[in-house]
Structures are given as structure tokens and as C-alpha cells.
PDB file of C-alpha atoms in Angstrom:
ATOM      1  CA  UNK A  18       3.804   0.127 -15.694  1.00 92.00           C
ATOM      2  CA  UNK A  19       5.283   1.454 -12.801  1.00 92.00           C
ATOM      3  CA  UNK A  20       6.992  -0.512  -9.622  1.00 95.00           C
ATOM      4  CA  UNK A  21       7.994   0.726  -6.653  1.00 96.00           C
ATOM      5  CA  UNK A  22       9.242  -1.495  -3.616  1.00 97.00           C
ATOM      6  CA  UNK A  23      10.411  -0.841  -0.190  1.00 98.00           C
ATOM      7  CA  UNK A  24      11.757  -3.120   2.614  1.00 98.00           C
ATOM      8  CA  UNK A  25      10.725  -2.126   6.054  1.00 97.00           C
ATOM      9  CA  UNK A  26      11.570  -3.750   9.672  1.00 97.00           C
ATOM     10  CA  UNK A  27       8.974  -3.190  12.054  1.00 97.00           C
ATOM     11  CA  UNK A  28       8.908  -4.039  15.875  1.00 95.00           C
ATOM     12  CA  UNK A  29       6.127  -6.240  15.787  1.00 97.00           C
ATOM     13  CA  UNK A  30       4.898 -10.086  15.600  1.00 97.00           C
ATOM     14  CA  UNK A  31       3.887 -10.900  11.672  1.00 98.00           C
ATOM     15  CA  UNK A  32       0.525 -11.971  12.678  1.00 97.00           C
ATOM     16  CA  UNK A  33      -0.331  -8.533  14.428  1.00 97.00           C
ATOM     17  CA  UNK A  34       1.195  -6.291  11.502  1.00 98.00           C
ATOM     18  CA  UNK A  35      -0.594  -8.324   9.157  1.00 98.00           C
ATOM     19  CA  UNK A  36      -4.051  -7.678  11.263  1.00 97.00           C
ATOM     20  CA  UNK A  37      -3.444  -4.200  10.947  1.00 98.00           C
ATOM     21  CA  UNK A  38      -2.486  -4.032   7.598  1.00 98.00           C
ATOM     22  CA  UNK A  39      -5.193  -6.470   6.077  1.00 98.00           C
ATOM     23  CA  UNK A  40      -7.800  -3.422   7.171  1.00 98.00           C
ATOM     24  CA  UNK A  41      -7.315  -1.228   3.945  1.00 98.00           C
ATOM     25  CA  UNK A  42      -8.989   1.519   6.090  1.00 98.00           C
ATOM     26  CA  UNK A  43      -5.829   1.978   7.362  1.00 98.00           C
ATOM     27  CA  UNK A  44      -4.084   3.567   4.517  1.00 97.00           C
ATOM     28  CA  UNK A  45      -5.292   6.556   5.706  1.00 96.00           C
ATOM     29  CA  UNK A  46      -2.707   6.288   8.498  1.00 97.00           C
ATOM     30  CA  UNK A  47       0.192   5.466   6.431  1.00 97.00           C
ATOM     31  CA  UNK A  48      -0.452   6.501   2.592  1.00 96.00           C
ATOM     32  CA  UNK A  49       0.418   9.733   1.898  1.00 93.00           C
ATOM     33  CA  UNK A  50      -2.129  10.135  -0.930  1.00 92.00           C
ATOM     34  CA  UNK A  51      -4.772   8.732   0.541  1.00 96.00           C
ATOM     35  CA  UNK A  52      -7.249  11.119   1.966  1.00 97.00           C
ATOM     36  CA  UNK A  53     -10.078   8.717   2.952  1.00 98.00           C
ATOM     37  CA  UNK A  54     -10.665   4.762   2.347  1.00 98.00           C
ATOM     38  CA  UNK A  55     -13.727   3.329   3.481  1.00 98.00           C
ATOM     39  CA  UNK A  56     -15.166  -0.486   3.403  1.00 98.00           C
ATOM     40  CA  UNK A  57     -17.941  -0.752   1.287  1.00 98.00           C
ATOM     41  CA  UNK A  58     -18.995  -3.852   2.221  1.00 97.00           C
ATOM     42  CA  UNK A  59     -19.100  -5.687   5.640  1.00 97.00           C
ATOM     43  CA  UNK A  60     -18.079  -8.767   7.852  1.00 96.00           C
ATOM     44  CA  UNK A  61     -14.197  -9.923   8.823  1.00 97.00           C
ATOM     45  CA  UNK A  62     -11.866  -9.091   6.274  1.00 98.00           C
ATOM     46  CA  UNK A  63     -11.398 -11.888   3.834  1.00 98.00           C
ATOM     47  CA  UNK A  64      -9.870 -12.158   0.212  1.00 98.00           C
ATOM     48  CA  UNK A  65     -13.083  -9.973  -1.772  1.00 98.00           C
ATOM     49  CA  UNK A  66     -13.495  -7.334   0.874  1.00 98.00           C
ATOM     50  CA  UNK A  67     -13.210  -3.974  -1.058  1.00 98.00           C
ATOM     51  CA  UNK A  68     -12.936  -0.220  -0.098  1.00 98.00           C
ATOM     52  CA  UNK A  69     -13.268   3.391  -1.695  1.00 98.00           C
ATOM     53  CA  UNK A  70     -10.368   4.871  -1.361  1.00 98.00           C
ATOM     54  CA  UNK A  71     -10.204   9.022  -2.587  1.00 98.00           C
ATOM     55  CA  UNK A  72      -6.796  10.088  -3.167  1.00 95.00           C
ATOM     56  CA  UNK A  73      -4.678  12.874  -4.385  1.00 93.00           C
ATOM     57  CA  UNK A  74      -1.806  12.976  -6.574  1.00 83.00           C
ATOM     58  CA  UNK A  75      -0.177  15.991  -7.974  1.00 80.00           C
ATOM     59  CA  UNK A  76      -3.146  18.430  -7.093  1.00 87.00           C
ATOM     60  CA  UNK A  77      -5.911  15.685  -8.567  1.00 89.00           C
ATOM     61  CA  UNK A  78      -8.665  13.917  -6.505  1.00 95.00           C
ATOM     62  CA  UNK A  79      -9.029  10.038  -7.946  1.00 93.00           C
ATOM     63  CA  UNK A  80     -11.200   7.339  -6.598  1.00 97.00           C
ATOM     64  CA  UNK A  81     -10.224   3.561  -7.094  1.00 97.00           C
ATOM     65  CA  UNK A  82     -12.113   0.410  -5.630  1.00 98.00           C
ATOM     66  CA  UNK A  83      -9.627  -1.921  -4.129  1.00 98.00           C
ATOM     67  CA  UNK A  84     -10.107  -5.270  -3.596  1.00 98.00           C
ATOM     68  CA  UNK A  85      -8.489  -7.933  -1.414  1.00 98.00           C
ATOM     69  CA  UNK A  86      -7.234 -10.082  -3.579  1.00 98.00           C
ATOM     70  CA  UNK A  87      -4.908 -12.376  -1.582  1.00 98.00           C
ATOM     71  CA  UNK A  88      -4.611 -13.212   2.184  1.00 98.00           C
ATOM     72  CA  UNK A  89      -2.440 -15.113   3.197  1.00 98.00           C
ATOM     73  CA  UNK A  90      -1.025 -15.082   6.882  1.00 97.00           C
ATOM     74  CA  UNK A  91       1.821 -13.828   5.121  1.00 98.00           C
ATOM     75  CA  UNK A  92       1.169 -12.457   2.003  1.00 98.00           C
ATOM     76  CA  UNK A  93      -1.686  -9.875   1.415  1.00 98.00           C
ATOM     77  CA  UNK A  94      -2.412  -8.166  -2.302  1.00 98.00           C
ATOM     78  CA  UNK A  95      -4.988  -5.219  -2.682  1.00 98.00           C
ATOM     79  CA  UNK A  96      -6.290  -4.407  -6.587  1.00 98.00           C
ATOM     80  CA  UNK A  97      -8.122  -1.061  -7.198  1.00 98.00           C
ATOM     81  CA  UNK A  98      -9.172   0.049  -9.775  1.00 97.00           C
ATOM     82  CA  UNK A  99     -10.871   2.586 -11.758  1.00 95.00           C
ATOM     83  CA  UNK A 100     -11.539   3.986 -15.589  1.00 93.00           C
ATOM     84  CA  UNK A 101      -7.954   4.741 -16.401  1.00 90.00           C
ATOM     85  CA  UNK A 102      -5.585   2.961 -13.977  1.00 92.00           C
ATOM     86  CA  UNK A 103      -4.946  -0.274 -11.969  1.00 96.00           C
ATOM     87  CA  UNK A 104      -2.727  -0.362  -8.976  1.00 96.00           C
ATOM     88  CA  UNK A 105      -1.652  -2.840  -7.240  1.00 98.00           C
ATOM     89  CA  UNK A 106      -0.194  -3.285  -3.263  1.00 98.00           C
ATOM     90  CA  UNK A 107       1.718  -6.464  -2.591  1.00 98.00           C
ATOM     91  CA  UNK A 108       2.931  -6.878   0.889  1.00 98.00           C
ATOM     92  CA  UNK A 109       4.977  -9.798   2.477  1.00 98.00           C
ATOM     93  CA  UNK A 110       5.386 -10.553   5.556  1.00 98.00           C
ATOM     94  CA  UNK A 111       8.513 -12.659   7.231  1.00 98.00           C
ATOM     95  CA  UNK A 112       9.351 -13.145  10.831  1.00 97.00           C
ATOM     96  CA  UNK A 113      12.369 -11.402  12.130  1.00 95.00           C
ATOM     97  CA  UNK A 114      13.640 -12.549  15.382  1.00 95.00           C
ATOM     98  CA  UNK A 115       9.931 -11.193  16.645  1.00 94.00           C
ATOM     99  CA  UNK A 116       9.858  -8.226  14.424  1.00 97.00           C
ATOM    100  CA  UNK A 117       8.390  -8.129  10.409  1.00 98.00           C
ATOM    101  CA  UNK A 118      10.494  -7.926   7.708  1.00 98.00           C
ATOM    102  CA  UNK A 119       7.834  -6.297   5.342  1.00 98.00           C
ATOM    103  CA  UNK A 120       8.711  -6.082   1.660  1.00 98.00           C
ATOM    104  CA  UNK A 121       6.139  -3.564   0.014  1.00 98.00           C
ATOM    105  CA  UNK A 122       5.795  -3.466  -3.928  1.00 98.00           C
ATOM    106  CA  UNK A 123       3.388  -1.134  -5.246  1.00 96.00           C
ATOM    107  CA  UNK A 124       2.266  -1.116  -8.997  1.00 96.00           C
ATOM    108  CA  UNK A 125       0.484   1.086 -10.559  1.00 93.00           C
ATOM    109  CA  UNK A 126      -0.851   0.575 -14.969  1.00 94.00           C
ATOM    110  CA  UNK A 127      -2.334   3.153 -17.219  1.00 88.00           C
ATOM    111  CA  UNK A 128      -4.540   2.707 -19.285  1.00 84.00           C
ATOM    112  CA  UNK A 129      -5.464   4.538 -22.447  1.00 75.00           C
ATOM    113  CA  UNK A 130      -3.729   8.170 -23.017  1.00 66.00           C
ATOM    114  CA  UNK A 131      -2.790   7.898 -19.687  1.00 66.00           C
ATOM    115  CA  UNK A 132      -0.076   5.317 -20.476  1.00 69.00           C
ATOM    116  CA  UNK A 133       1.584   8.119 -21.823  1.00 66.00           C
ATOM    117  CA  UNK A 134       2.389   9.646 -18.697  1.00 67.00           C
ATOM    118  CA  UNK A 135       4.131   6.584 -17.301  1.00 68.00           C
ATOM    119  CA  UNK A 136       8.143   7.451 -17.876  1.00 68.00           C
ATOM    120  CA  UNK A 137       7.307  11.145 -16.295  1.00 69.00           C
ATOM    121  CA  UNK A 138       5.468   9.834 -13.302  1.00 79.00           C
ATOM    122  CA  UNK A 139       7.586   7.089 -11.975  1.00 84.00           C
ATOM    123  CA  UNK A 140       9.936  10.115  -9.994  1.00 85.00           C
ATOM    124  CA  UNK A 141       6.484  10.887  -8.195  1.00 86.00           C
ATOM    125  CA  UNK A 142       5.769   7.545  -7.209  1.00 88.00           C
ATOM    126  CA  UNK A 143       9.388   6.981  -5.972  1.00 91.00           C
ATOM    127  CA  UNK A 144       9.181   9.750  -4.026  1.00 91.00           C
ATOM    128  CA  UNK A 145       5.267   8.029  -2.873  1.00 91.00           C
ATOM    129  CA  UNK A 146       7.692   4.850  -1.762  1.00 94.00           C
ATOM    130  CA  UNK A 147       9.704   6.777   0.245  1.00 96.00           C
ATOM    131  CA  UNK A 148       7.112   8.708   2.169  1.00 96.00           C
ATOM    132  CA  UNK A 149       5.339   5.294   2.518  1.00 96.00           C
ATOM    133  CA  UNK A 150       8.836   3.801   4.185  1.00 96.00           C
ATOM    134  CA  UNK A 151       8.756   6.891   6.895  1.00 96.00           C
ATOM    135  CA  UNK A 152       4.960   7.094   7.528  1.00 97.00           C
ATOM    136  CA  UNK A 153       4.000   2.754   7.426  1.00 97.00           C
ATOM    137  CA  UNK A 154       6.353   2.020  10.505  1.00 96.00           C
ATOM    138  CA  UNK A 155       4.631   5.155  12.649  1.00 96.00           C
ATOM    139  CA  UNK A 156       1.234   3.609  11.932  1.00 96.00           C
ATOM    140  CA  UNK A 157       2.253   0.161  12.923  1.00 97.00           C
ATOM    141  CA  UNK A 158       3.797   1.475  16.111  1.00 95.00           C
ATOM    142  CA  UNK A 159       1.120   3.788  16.971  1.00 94.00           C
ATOM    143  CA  UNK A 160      -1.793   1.429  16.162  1.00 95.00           C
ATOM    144  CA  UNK A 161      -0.190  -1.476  18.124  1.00 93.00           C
ATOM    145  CA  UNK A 162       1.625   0.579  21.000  1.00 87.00           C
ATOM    146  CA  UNK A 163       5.220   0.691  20.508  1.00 65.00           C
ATOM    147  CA  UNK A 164       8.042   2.388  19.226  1.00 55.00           C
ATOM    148  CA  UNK A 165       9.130   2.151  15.573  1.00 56.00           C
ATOM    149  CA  UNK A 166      11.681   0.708  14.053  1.00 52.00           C
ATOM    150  CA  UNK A 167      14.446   2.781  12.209  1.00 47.00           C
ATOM    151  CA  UNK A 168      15.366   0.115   9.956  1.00 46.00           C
ATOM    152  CA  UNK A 169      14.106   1.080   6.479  1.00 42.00           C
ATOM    153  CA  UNK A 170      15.792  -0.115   2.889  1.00 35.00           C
ATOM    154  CA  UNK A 171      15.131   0.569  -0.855  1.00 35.00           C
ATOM    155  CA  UNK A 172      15.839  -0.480  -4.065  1.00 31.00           C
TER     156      UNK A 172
END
């Protein structure tokens, strides 16, 4: 398995970063893989809404179904999956003086021969994180009309 988590302060209310971020759609504004994500189903996002997201990592095209899996006001999870991988997006939420504190943890399992692969991939998925900490604030702001936040931390 591999784990990568961020810490990000944006500039906005908890309840309105959640809204945006509960819409899966939106990776396409703040995932650097992603290429498209689309809702396959319909009605107000609730905890079994799912999406097709198409993605691209290190030259190949892969399509997982994700699933919200929690929703919380401030606690959201996302599961997609597909033959030889599950990954996982855990995002909290805490109030900061007005502003999110947003702690992101992505996880990502192989399965079969592709397990394999896990000690030389987790460099590219660190690398993911960090391109996740730069691009996730500039979709909040620009989605919800403000400037971003510089405050960004990792471990």
C-alpha cells in the first residue's frame, strides 16, 4: 500500500470547501492525473454517489469507479476502484479561524502482479501529493472567488 498525506489551509468556510469538494467532478480542477471524472448516476451528492474518473499515470490511461463512501460535514472518503487497484481519498475538514485546515490522505493498493510495483511507485505518488498541495488551493479559490492561501505542509 501506498499513503500519501498533505495538510493544506485554505481561505474558506469548512462548509463551502466541503460543497466543492464533495462533487468528485471536480478533480478535474485539482488532480493532476485526472483527465476527466464524470457522475454516473444522478440527484444531490450523498454517501453512494459514484463517478468515472479516466486518468493518467506515467504515460498510461486507467479508469476507476469511485464511490462516496463517507460524508460527513467534515469528513468526506471517495473509494474507486477497478481490476487491479483500489485507491482511496480521505479528506478532513477543521475550522480555522474562518479558513479550512484540510488534511488530505490518499491511498492507493495493488492488487495481483501489480503489488509488485508498490516500493518503486510511492516517489511518483509523492510527487502526485505535492502537485495536489499547489493545484487543490487554486481550485478552491477559483471555484469560490478568492485568493488562495499559501499555507501548505507535508509529511
Amino acid at each position: 500500500m501506498i499513503e500519501v498525506e498533505r495538510l493544506m489551509v485554505l481561505d474558506h468556510p469548512v462548509t463551502d470547501v466541503v460543497g466543492f469538494l464533495s462533487d468528485f467532478a471536480n478533480t478535474e480542477m485539482w488532480d493532476p492525473g485526472t483527465v476527466t471524472c464524470d457522475r454516473v448516476d444522478s440527484g444531490p451528492v450523498a454517501v453512494g454517489s459514484e463517478w468515472r474518473n479516466v486518468s493518467v499515470f506515467r504515460g498510461r490511461r486507467t479508469e476507476l469507479r469511485y464511490r462516496l463512501a463517507l460524508f460527513d460535514p467534515d469528513h468526506l472518503i471517495f473509494v474507486g476502484q477497478n481490476k487491479t487497484a483500489t485507491s482511496t481519498d480521505d479528506l478532513r475538514f477543521e475550522n480555522d479561524g474562518g479558513r479550512t485546515r484540510l488534511t488530505y490522505r490518499a491511498r492507493i493498493e495493488f492488487g495481483g502482479l501489480a503489488r509488485l510495483a508498490t516500493p518503486l511507485l510511492k516517489r511518483e505518488f509523492e510527487r502526485l501529493g505535492d502537485e495536489v498541495s499547489e493545484r487543490l488551493p487554486l481550485a478552491v479559490a477559483h471555484a469560490l472567488g478568492a485568493s488562495p492561501s499559501g499555507g501548505t505542509r507535508s509529511w
